[in-house]
PDB file of C-alpha atoms in Angstrom:
ATOM      1  CA  MET H 268    -109.051-107.870  76.264  1.00 78.00           C
ATOM      2  CA  PHE H 269    -105.628-106.261  75.807  1.00 83.00           C
ATOM      3  CA  ASP H 270    -106.812-103.005  77.385  1.00 86.00           C
ATOM      4  CA  ARG H 271    -107.714-104.988  80.511  1.00 88.00           C
ATOM      5  CA  ILE H 272    -104.321-106.707  80.542  1.00 88.00           C
ATOM      6  CA  ARG H 273    -102.561-103.371  80.095  1.00 86.00           C
ATOM      7  CA  SER H 274    -104.537-101.850  82.993  1.00 88.00           C
ATOM      8  CA  PHE H 275    -103.795-104.860  85.216  1.00 87.00           C
ATOM      9  CA  LEU H 276    -100.049-104.710  84.523  1.00 87.00           C
ATOM     10  CA  ALA H 277     -99.929-100.953  85.104  1.00 87.00           C
ATOM     11  CA  VAL H 278    -101.605-101.313  88.508  1.00 87.00           C
ATOM     12  CA  MET H 279     -99.270-104.159  89.396  1.00 83.00           C
ATOM     13  CA  GLU H 280     -96.204-102.097  88.514  1.00 81.00           C
ATOM     14  CA  GLU H 281     -97.441 -98.834  90.102  1.00 81.00           C
ATOM     15  CA  GLY H 282     -99.149-100.393  93.148  1.00 82.00           C
ATOM     16  CA  SER H 283    -101.896 -97.809  92.805  1.00 85.00           C
ATOM     17  CA  VAL H 284    -105.026 -97.414  90.694  1.00 87.00           C
ATOM     18  CA  ASN H 285    -104.576 -93.634  90.646  1.00 87.00           C
ATOM     19  CA  LYS H 286    -100.978 -93.774  89.426  1.00 86.00           C
ATOM     20  CA  ALA H 287    -101.775 -96.458  86.858  1.00 87.00           C
ATOM     21  CA  ALA H 288    -104.683 -94.415  85.512  1.00 88.00           C
ATOM     22  CA  ARG H 289    -102.481 -91.335  85.112  1.00 88.00           C
ATOM     23  CA  ARG H 290     -99.763 -93.379  83.432  1.00 83.00           C
ATOM     24  CA  LEU H 291    -102.202 -94.863  80.918  1.00 86.00           C
ATOM     25  CA  GLY H 292    -104.071 -91.623  80.414  1.00 89.00           C
ATOM     26  CA  ILE H 293    -107.477 -93.077  81.264  1.00 89.00           C
ATOM     27  CA  ALA H 294    -110.073 -92.335  83.942  1.00 91.00           C
ATOM     28  CA  GLN H 295    -109.761 -94.145  87.248  1.00 88.00           C
ATOM     29  CA  PRO H 296    -113.291 -95.643  87.069  1.00 90.00           C
ATOM     30  CA  THR H 297    -112.482 -97.054  83.641  1.00 90.00           C
ATOM     31  CA  LEU H 298    -109.298 -98.683  84.922  1.00 87.00           C
ATOM     32  CA  SER H 299    -111.154-100.115  87.931  1.00 89.00           C
ATOM     33  CA  ARG H 300    -113.742-101.652  85.599  1.00 91.00           C
ATOM     34  CA  HIS H 301    -110.936-103.237  83.564  1.00 90.00           C
ATOM     35  CA  ILE H 302    -109.529-104.870  86.720  1.00 90.00           C
ATOM     36  CA  GLN H 303    -112.954-106.073  87.907  1.00 91.00           C
ATOM     37  CA  SER H 304    -113.735-107.516  84.488  1.00 90.00           C
ATOM     38  CA  LEU H 305    -110.409-109.360  84.353  1.00 90.00           C
ATOM     39  CA  GLU H 306    -110.937-110.736  87.877  1.00 89.00           C
ATOM     40  CA  GLN H 307    -114.355-112.043  86.859  1.00 89.00           C
ATOM     41  CA  GLU H 308    -112.855-113.685  83.786  1.00 89.00           C
ATOM     42  CA  THR H 309    -109.924-115.281  85.648  1.00 88.00           C
ATOM     43  CA  GLY H 310    -112.098-116.399  88.554  1.00 90.00           C
ATOM     44  CA  GLY H 311    -110.350-114.776  91.512  1.00 89.00           C
ATOM     45  CA  ALA H 312    -108.878-111.661  93.081  1.00 90.00           C
ATOM     46  CA  LEU H 313    -105.788-110.303  91.370  1.00 88.00           C
ATOM     47  CA  PHE H 314    -104.929-107.786  94.084  1.00 88.00           C
ATOM     48  CA  GLU H 315    -105.121-107.369  97.823  1.00 85.00           C
ATOM     49  CA  ARG H 316    -106.326-103.843  98.510  1.00 81.00           C
ATOM     50  CA  GLY H 317    -104.734-102.282 101.595  1.00 75.00           C
ATOM     51  CA  THR H 318    -103.771 -98.955 103.093  1.00 71.00           C
ATOM     52  CA  LYS H 319    -100.388 -99.133 101.374  1.00 68.00           C
ATOM     53  CA  GLY H 320    -101.863 -99.703  97.931  1.00 75.00           C
ATOM     54  CA  MET H 321    -102.536-102.634  95.634  1.00 80.00           C
ATOM     55  CA  ALA H 322    -100.475-105.812  96.116  1.00 82.00           C
ATOM     56  CA  ALA H 323    -100.720-108.687  93.665  1.00 84.00           C
ATOM     57  CA  THR H 324    -102.070-112.013  94.870  1.00 88.00           C
ATOM     58  CA  ASP H 325    -100.560-115.338  93.871  1.00 89.00           C
ATOM     59  CA  LEU H 326    -103.179-115.466  91.113  1.00 91.00           C
ATOM     60  CA  GLY H 327    -102.135-111.968  90.082  1.00 88.00           C
ATOM     61  CA  PHE H 328     -98.505-113.035  89.661  1.00 88.00           C
ATOM     62  CA  PHE H 329     -99.590-116.137  87.737  1.00 90.00           C
ATOM     63  CA  VAL H 330    -101.804-114.062  85.433  1.00 86.00           C
ATOM     64  CA  ARG H 331     -98.941-111.607  84.872  1.00 85.00           C
ATOM     65  CA  ASP H 332     -96.552-114.379  83.870  1.00 84.00           C
ATOM     66  CA  ARG H 333     -99.055-115.854  81.425  1.00 85.00           C
ATOM     67  CA  LEU H 334    -100.563-112.724  79.896  1.00 86.00           C
ATOM     68  CA  LYS H 335     -97.654-110.287  79.720  1.00 83.00           C
ATOM     69  CA  PRO H 336     -95.974-112.231  76.868  1.00 82.00           C
ATOM     70  CA  LEU H 337     -99.277-112.135  74.971  1.00 83.00           C
ATOM     71  CA  LEU H 338     -99.460-108.374  75.388  1.00 81.00           C
ATOM     72  CA  ASN H 339     -95.881-108.014  74.151  1.00 74.00           C
ATOM     73  CA  GLU H 340     -96.662-110.122  71.082  1.00 80.00           C
ATOM     74  CA  TYR H 341     -99.784-108.091  70.435  1.00 82.00           C
ATOM     75  CA  ASP H 342     -97.873-104.814  70.695  1.00 77.00           C
ATOM     76  CA  MET H 343     -95.188-106.078  68.300  1.00 67.00           C
ATOM     77  CA  ALA H 344     -97.784-107.292  65.808  1.00 75.00           C
ATOM     78  CA  THR H 345     -99.639-103.984  66.028  1.00 77.00           C
ATOM     79  CA  ALA H 346     -96.404-102.085  65.411  1.00 67.00           C
ATOM     80  CA  ASP H 347     -95.689-104.217  62.338  1.00 66.00           C
ATOM     81  CA  ILE H 348     -99.194-103.627  61.003  1.00 75.00           C
ATOM     82  CA  ARG H 349     -98.931 -99.890  61.521  1.00 73.00           C
ATOM     83  CA  ALA H 350     -95.494 -99.870  59.905  1.00 65.00           C
ATOM     84  CA  PHE H 351     -96.907-101.718  56.902  1.00 68.00           C
ATOM     85  CA  ALA H 352     -99.831 -99.297  56.647  1.00 69.00           C
ATOM     86  CA  ASP H 353     -97.435 -96.350  56.880  1.00 65.00           C
ATOM     87  CA  GLY H 354     -95.254 -97.755  54.116  1.00 59.00           C
ATOM     88  CA  ARG H 355     -92.369 -98.616  56.418  1.00 55.00           C
ATOM     89  CA  HIS H 356     -92.654-102.368  55.975  1.00 57.00           C
ATOM     90  CA  LEU H 357     -89.135-103.771  55.870  1.00 71.00           C
ATOM     91  CA  GLN H 358     -89.745-106.696  53.521  1.00 81.00           C
ATOM     92  CA  LEU H 359     -90.081-106.717  49.750  1.00 85.00           C
ATOM     93  CA  ARG H 360     -90.726-109.961  47.852  1.00 86.00           C
ATOM     94  CA  ILE H 361     -89.560-109.891  44.242  1.00 87.00           C
ATOM     95  CA  GLY H 362     -89.970-112.440  41.487  1.00 86.00           C
ATOM     96  CA  TYR H 363     -87.781-112.235  38.404  1.00 83.00           C
ATOM     97  CA  ILE H 364     -86.500-114.034  35.326  1.00 80.00           C
ATOM     98  CA  GLY H 365     -82.988-115.089  36.212  1.00 72.00           C
ATOM     99  CA  LEU H 366     -81.252-114.068  33.004  1.00 72.00           C
ATOM    100  CA  ALA H 367     -82.754-110.570  33.159  1.00 72.00           C
ATOM    101  CA  ALA H 368     -81.634-109.829  36.723  1.00 72.00           C
ATOM    102  CA  ALA H 369     -78.177-108.451  35.948  1.00 71.00           C
ATOM    103  CA  ARG H 370     -79.472-105.978  33.388  1.00 77.00           C
ATOM    104  CA  PHE H 371     -82.651-104.731  35.066  1.00 79.00           C
ATOM    105  CA  LEU H 372     -83.092-105.858  38.653  1.00 84.00           C
ATOM    106  CA  ASN H 373     -79.639-105.600  40.218  1.00 84.00           C
ATOM    107  CA  PRO H 374     -79.006-101.911  39.337  1.00 87.00           C
ATOM    108  CA  ALA H 375     -82.500-100.946  40.538  1.00 87.00           C
ATOM    109  CA  LEU H 376     -81.993-102.784  43.841  1.00 88.00           C
ATOM    110  CA  ALA H 377     -78.686-101.012  44.399  1.00 88.00           C
ATOM    111  CA  GLU H 378     -80.481 -97.666  44.050  1.00 88.00           C
ATOM    112  CA  LEU H 379     -83.387 -98.838  46.214  1.00 88.00           C
ATOM    113  CA  ARG H 380     -80.968 -99.597  49.048  1.00 87.00           C
ATOM    114  CA  LYS H 381     -80.005 -95.930  49.185  1.00 88.00           C
ATOM    115  CA  THR H 382     -83.563 -94.794  49.947  1.00 86.00           C
ATOM    116  CA  HIS H 383     -84.641 -97.883  51.912  1.00 85.00           C
ATOM    117  CA  PRO H 384     -81.426 -99.023  53.671  1.00 84.00           C
ATOM    118  CA  ASN H 385     -83.178-101.295  56.191  1.00 81.00           C
ATOM    119  CA  ILE H 386     -85.438-103.154  53.806  1.00 84.00           C
ATOM    120  CA  LYS H 387     -85.177-106.941  53.635  1.00 82.00           C
ATOM    121  CA  LEU H 388     -85.216-108.199  50.060  1.00 85.00           C
ATOM    122  CA  LEU H 389     -86.560-111.664  49.283  1.00 85.00           C
ATOM    123  CA  LEU H 390     -85.699-112.669  45.705  1.00 84.00           C
ATOM    124  CA  PHE H 391     -87.291-115.528  43.789  1.00 86.00           C
ATOM    125  CA  ASP H 392     -85.978-116.729  40.419  1.00 80.00           C
ATOM    126  CA  GLN H 393     -89.239-117.949  38.864  1.00 80.00           C
ATOM    127  CA  THR H 394     -90.846-118.627  35.523  1.00 79.00           C
ATOM    128  CA  PRO H 395     -93.344-115.998  34.353  1.00 82.00           C
ATOM    129  CA  SER H 396     -96.179-118.409  35.142  1.00 81.00           C
ATOM    130  CA  ASP H 397     -94.967-118.964  38.715  1.00 82.00           C
ATOM    131  CA  GLN H 398     -94.546-115.219  39.219  1.00 84.00           C
ATOM    132  CA  LEU H 399     -98.087-114.490  38.082  1.00 84.00           C
ATOM    133  CA  LYS H 400     -99.540-117.137  40.380  1.00 83.00           C
ATOM    134  CA  ALA H 401     -97.504-115.855  43.346  1.00 84.00           C
ATOM    135  CA  LEU H 402     -98.576-112.275  42.606  1.00 84.00           C
ATOM    136  CA  ARG H 403    -102.241-113.297  42.476  1.00 83.00           C
ATOM    137  CA  ASP H 404    -101.899-115.253  45.729  1.00 82.00           C
ATOM    138  CA  GLY H 405    -100.285-112.311  47.521  1.00 80.00           C
ATOM    139  CA  HIS H 406     -96.890-114.038  47.867  1.00 81.00           C
ATOM    140  CA  LEU H 407     -95.008-111.487  45.742  1.00 85.00           C
ATOM    141  CA  ASP H 408     -94.947-107.705  45.877  1.00 87.00           C
ATOM    142  CA  VAL H 409     -93.216-107.157  42.524  1.00 87.00           C
ATOM    143  CA  ALA H 410     -92.820-109.380  39.462  1.00 88.00           C
ATOM    144  CA  LEU H 411     -90.504-108.961  36.471  1.00 87.00           C
ATOM    145  CA  ILE H 412     -91.713-110.815  33.430  1.00 83.00           C
ATOM    146  CA  GLY H 413     -91.677-110.366  29.702  1.00 78.00           C
ATOM    147  CA  GLN H 414     -94.030-110.219  26.768  1.00 72.00           C
ATOM    148  CA  GLU H 415     -96.399-112.442  28.739  1.00 70.00           C
ATOM    149  CA  ALA H 416     -97.708-109.400  30.647  1.00 64.00           C
ATOM    150  CA  ALA H 417     -99.215-107.915  27.501  1.00 62.00           C
ATOM    151  CA  ALA H 418    -102.233-110.251  27.708  1.00 60.00           C
ATOM    152  CA  LEU H 419    -103.028-109.618  31.392  1.00 63.00           C
ATOM    153  CA  GLY H 420    -105.221-106.571  30.907  1.00 57.00           C
ATOM    154  CA  ASP H 421    -105.940-104.750  34.168  1.00 65.00           C
ATOM    155  CA  ASP H 422    -105.192-107.660  36.519  1.00 72.00           C
ATOM    156  CA  PHE H 423    -102.130-105.865  37.907  1.00 77.00           C
ATOM    157  CA  TYR H 424    -100.489-102.472  37.808  1.00 78.00           C
ATOM    158  CA  GLN H 425     -97.845-102.815  35.099  1.00 80.00           C
ATOM    159  CA  ARG H 426     -95.136-100.711  33.512  1.00 82.00           C
ATOM    160  CA  ARG H 427     -93.079-101.541  30.465  1.00 83.00           C
ATOM    161  CA  ALA H 428     -89.489-101.415  31.624  1.00 81.00           C
ATOM    162  CA  ALA H 429     -87.860-101.817  28.239  1.00 82.00           C
ATOM    163  CA  LYS H 430     -88.400-102.584  24.591  1.00 87.00           C
ATOM    164  CA  LEU H 431     -85.662-105.037  23.678  1.00 87.00           C
ATOM    165  CA  GLY H 432     -84.301-106.413  20.481  1.00 92.00           C
ATOM    166  CA  VAL H 433     -84.676-110.055  19.442  1.00 94.00           C
ATOM    167  CA  CYS H 434     -82.004-112.705  19.011  1.00 94.00           C
ATOM    168  CA  ALA H 435     -82.186-115.940  17.105  1.00 95.00           C
ATOM    169  CA  VAL H 436     -80.471-118.769  18.977  1.00 94.00           C
ATOM    170  CA  LEU H 437     -78.819-121.083  16.457  1.00 94.00           C
ATOM    171  CA  PRO H 438     -76.489-124.093  16.397  1.00 94.00           C
ATOM    172  CA  ASP H 439     -72.902-122.838  16.195  1.00 90.00           C
ATOM    173  CA  ASN H 440     -72.467-124.540  12.802  1.00 91.00           C
ATOM    174  CA  HIS H 441     -75.521-122.845  11.273  1.00 93.00           C
ATOM    175  CA  PRO H 442     -74.961-120.966   7.979  1.00 93.00           C
ATOM    176  CA  LEU H 443     -75.996-117.709   9.733  1.00 94.00           C
ATOM    177  CA  SER H 444     -73.585-118.208  12.639  1.00 89.00           C
ATOM    178  CA  ARG H 445     -70.931-115.931  11.117  1.00 89.00           C
ATOM    179  CA  LYS H 446     -73.346-113.023  10.801  1.00 92.00           C
ATOM    180  CA  SER H 447     -73.974-110.503  13.575  1.00 90.00           C
ATOM    181  CA  SER H 448     -77.502-109.846  12.384  1.00 93.00           C
ATOM    182  CA  ALA H 449     -80.077-111.144   9.929  1.00 95.00           C
ATOM    183  CA  PRO H 450     -83.722-110.483   9.021  1.00 96.00           C
ATOM    184  CA  MET H 451     -86.536-112.682  10.332  1.00 96.00           C
ATOM    185  CA  SER H 452     -87.157-113.888   6.788  1.00 96.00           C
ATOM    186  CA  SER H 453     -83.794-115.688   6.849  1.00 96.00           C
ATOM    187  CA  LEU H 454     -85.283-118.168   9.348  1.00 96.00           C
ATOM    188  CA  LYS H 455     -87.947-119.367   6.915  1.00 95.00           C
ATOM    189  CA  GLY H 456     -87.895-123.157   6.685  1.00 95.00           C
ATOM    190  CA  GLU H 457     -86.152-123.626  10.062  1.00 95.00           C
ATOM    191  CA  LYS H 458     -87.352-125.969  12.795  1.00 96.00           C
ATOM    192  CA  PHE H 459     -88.287-124.035  15.931  1.00 97.00           C
ATOM    193  CA  ILE H 460     -88.059-124.914  19.619  1.00 95.00           C
ATOM    194  CA  GLY H 461     -91.006-123.547  21.576  1.00 94.00           C
ATOM    195  CA  VAL H 462     -91.654-123.373  25.296  1.00 90.00           C
ATOM    196  CA  SER H 463     -94.282-124.915  27.539  1.00 87.00           C
ATOM    197  CA  GLU H 464     -97.365-122.691  27.701  1.00 84.00           C
ATOM    198  CA  GLU H 465     -97.688-123.635  31.355  1.00 81.00           C
ATOM    199  CA  ALA H 466     -94.234-122.254  32.172  1.00 78.00           C
ATOM    200  CA  VAL H 467     -94.166-119.202  29.900  1.00 83.00           C
ATOM    201  CA  PRO H 468     -97.672-118.308  28.705  1.00 82.00           C
ATOM    202  CA  GLY H 469     -97.745-116.369  25.453  1.00 84.00           C
ATOM    203  CA  ARG H 470     -94.119-116.934  24.417  1.00 89.00           C
ATOM    204  CA  ASN H 471     -94.966-119.300  21.553  1.00 91.00           C
ATOM    205  CA  GLN H 472     -97.591-116.890  20.209  1.00 91.00           C
ATOM    206  CA  TRP H 473     -94.995-114.129  20.271  1.00 92.00           C
ATOM    207  CA  MET H 474     -92.714-116.229  18.060  1.00 94.00           C
ATOM    208  CA  ILE H 475     -95.621-117.161  15.782  1.00 95.00           C
ATOM    209  CA  ASN H 476     -96.481-113.485  15.329  1.00 94.00           C
ATOM    210  CA  LEU H 477     -92.890-112.545  14.445  1.00 95.00           C
ATOM    211  CA  CYS H 478     -92.627-115.336  11.897  1.00 97.00           C
ATOM    212  CA  ALA H 479     -96.014-114.452  10.409  1.00 97.00           C
ATOM    213  CA  LYS H 480     -94.951-110.833   9.961  1.00 96.00           C
ATOM    214  CA  ALA H 481     -91.862-112.112   8.120  1.00 96.00           C
ATOM    215  CA  GLY H 482     -94.112-114.125   5.803  1.00 96.00           C
ATOM    216  CA  PHE H 483     -93.877-117.710   7.019  1.00 96.00           C
ATOM    217  CA  LYS H 484     -95.386-120.143   9.535  1.00 96.00           C
ATOM    218  CA  THR H 485     -93.567-121.330  12.640  1.00 95.00           C
ATOM    219  CA  ASP H 486     -92.716-125.034  12.612  1.00 95.00           C
ATOM    220  CA  PHE H 487     -92.389-126.135  16.258  1.00 96.00           C
ATOM    221  CA  ILE H 488     -90.783-129.525  16.771  1.00 95.00           C
ATOM    222  CA  ALA H 489     -90.626-129.413  20.589  1.00 94.00           C
ATOM    223  CA  HIS H 490     -91.683-127.392  23.623  1.00 94.00           C
ATOM    224  CA  THR H 491     -89.375-127.120  26.608  1.00 88.00           C
ATOM    225  CA  LYS H 492     -89.818-126.099  30.246  1.00 80.00           C
ATOM    226  CA  ASP H 493     -86.685-124.022  30.732  1.00 78.00           C
ATOM    227  CA  VAL H 494     -83.891-122.196  28.913  1.00 78.00           C
ATOM    228  CA  SER H 495     -81.271-124.893  29.491  1.00 77.00           C
ATOM    229  CA  GLU H 496     -83.407-127.531  27.787  1.00 83.00           C
ATOM    230  CA  THR H 497     -84.091-125.104  24.942  1.00 87.00           C
ATOM    231  CA  PHE H 498     -80.387-124.561  24.296  1.00 87.00           C
ATOM    232  CA  THR H 499     -79.731-128.296  24.426  1.00 86.00           C
ATOM    233  CA  LEU H 500     -82.345-128.976  21.753  1.00 90.00           C
ATOM    234  CA  VAL H 501     -81.138-126.096  19.585  1.00 92.00           C
ATOM    235  CA  ALA H 502     -77.667-127.646  19.547  1.00 88.00           C
ATOM    236  CA  SER H 503     -78.707-131.307  19.260  1.00 89.00           C
ATOM    237  CA  GLU H 504     -81.624-130.945  16.829  1.00 91.00           C
ATOM    238  CA  GLY H 505     -80.187-128.261  14.582  1.00 92.00           C
ATOM    239  CA  ALA H 506     -83.186-126.093  15.436  1.00 95.00           C
ATOM    240  CA  VAL H 507     -83.633-122.415  16.297  1.00 96.00           C
ATOM    241  CA  THR H 508     -85.548-120.313  18.788  1.00 95.00           C
ATOM    242  CA  LEU H 509     -86.187-116.637  19.469  1.00 95.00           C
ATOM    243  CA  LEU H 510     -85.334-114.855  22.726  1.00 91.00           C
ATOM    244  CA  PRO H 511     -84.913-111.250  23.924  1.00 89.00           C
ATOM    245  CA  ASP H 512     -81.461-109.804  23.391  1.00 86.00           C
ATOM    246  CA  TYR H 513     -80.454-109.926  27.076  1.00 81.00           C
ATOM    247  CA  ILE H 514     -79.789-113.600  26.403  1.00 79.00           C
ATOM    248  CA  GLU H 515     -76.497-112.560  24.791  1.00 76.00           C
ATOM    249  CA  SER H 516     -74.929-112.414  28.249  1.00 70.00           C
ATOM    250  CA  HIS H 517     -75.605-116.129  28.656  1.00 71.00           C
ATOM    251  CA  SER H 518     -73.707-118.467  26.346  1.00 68.00           C
ATOM    252  CA  LEU H 519     -73.795-122.229  26.137  1.00 76.00           C
ATOM    253  CA  PRO H 520     -71.559-124.568  24.088  1.00 79.00           C
ATOM    254  CA  GLY H 521     -72.883-125.546  20.688  1.00 86.00           C
ATOM    255  CA  THR H 522     -75.022-122.429  20.196  1.00 89.00           C
ATOM    256  CA  CYS H 523     -74.643-118.871  18.942  1.00 91.00           C
ATOM    257  CA  TYR H 524     -76.723-115.701  18.712  1.00 92.00           C
ATOM    258  CA  VAL H 525     -77.705-113.650  15.707  1.00 95.00           C
ATOM    259  CA  ARG H 526     -79.627-110.412  16.190  1.00 95.00           C
ATOM    260  CA  ILE H 527     -82.824-109.973  14.216  1.00 96.00           C
ATOM    261  CA  SER H 528     -82.328-106.819  12.140  1.00 95.00           C
ATOM    262  CA  ASP H 529     -85.986-105.961  11.457  1.00 96.00           C
ATOM    263  CA  LYS H 530     -86.894-102.839  13.434  1.00 93.00           C
ATOM    264  CA  TRP H 531     -90.413-104.108  14.080  1.00 95.00           C
ATOM    265  CA  ALA H 532     -89.100-107.210  15.860  1.00 94.00           C
ATOM    266  CA  HIS H 533     -89.001-106.559  19.590  1.00 92.00           C
ATOM    267  CA  TRP H 534     -89.682-108.077  23.012  1.00 89.00           C
ATOM    268  CA  SER H 535     -91.202-106.057  25.829  1.00 87.00           C
ATOM    269  CA  PHE H 536     -90.044-106.388  29.423  1.00 85.00           C
ATOM    270  CA  TYR H 537     -92.605-105.553  32.126  1.00 85.00           C
ATOM    271  CA  VAL H 538     -92.575-104.980  35.864  1.00 86.00           C
ATOM    272  CA  LEU H 539     -95.808-105.686  37.760  1.00 85.00           C
ATOM    273  CA  ARG H 540     -97.233-105.129  41.221  1.00 83.00           C
ATOM    274  CA  GLN H 541    -100.632-105.641  42.790  1.00 76.00           C
ATOM    275  CA  ARG H 542    -103.077-102.805  42.316  1.00 73.00           C
ATOM    276  CA  GLY H 543    -103.621-100.690  45.419  1.00 69.00           C
ATOM    277  CA  LYS H 544    -101.452-102.889  47.634  1.00 59.00           C
ATOM    278  CA  GLY H 545     -97.965-101.720  46.838  1.00 62.00           C
ATOM    279  CA  SER H 546     -95.787-100.302  49.602  1.00 76.00           C
ATOM    280  CA  PRO H 547     -93.708 -97.183  48.865  1.00 81.00           C
ATOM    281  CA  ALA H 548     -90.689 -99.458  48.418  1.00 83.00           C
ATOM    282  CA  ALA H 549     -92.559-101.572  45.853  1.00 84.00           C
ATOM    283  CA  ARG H 550     -93.671 -98.482  43.945  1.00 83.00           C
ATOM    284  CA  ASP H 551     -90.147 -97.078  44.127  1.00 85.00           C
ATOM    285  CA  LEU H 552     -88.670-100.287  42.725  1.00 85.00           C
ATOM    286  CA  VAL H 553     -91.198-100.362  39.869  1.00 83.00           C
ATOM    287  CA  ASN H 554     -90.299 -96.787  38.957  1.00 82.00           C
ATOM    288  CA  ARG H 555     -86.565 -97.474  39.071  1.00 83.00           C
ATOM    289  CA  ILE H 556     -86.813-100.590  36.912  1.00 81.00           C
ATOM    290  CA  SER H 557     -89.049 -98.857  34.357  1.00 74.00           C
ATOM    291  CA  LYS H 558     -86.444 -96.077  34.011  1.00 68.00           C
ATOM    292  CA  SER H 559     -83.509 -98.462  33.601  1.00 57.00           C
TER     293      SER H 559
END
């Protein structure tokens, strides 16, 4: 269809089948067949053929006005598709955990800009669960999540960006609040605040495993949907929770942080992208984050 439109417009602009054929780089009989086929489809003559060349009819002008925009749209779409296939797609959609952005994402994006100066970055502050769903649905190119990625298997291409320490979040009047660090065993007997499995899959199990390794069971008294609610309950209920150490950059009244001193206590930070579908920019970003 678009080859016929292109042939028709070339003849209209050149006023000659011969010139249009040379311009398009096709044989004259082929171009003539394109015009005849389009005339049959539109139901009338598109040109008046005379000694001075090809002149468009009223129908020809009408067809030009209606079909030329379609050809332009098609050419633009084709260019975008080819650019995407060639790795020159100018859009990168990134999901991330808000509190981790300053430490991991922002420096990597600053470096990415140097090699991909024209790329358009679309950033989405999302829970790990929302990031995984968006990645599966093709709505994200790159996702930055935590320990939750460890249970995904081969669903996505993943790289561990960092192995972080662990902090206990405590009420600011807690007996451990004056210490800079303490072993996991010092939290035995504490009430713990967990997180909704729907929002952050695997986070509660991570805490359970750390407590078990320290020799005690985790006593969850509540499960929250976000960090703000977690901090509120820590302060109001006299409870504790465990978070990766990047949380130290985020302080809220009524709470404090104490680093867990056990060397085996850690939290892994992962960067993910879809297998086989990553653009060069997506692969570049994954590499930069994993080296941060």
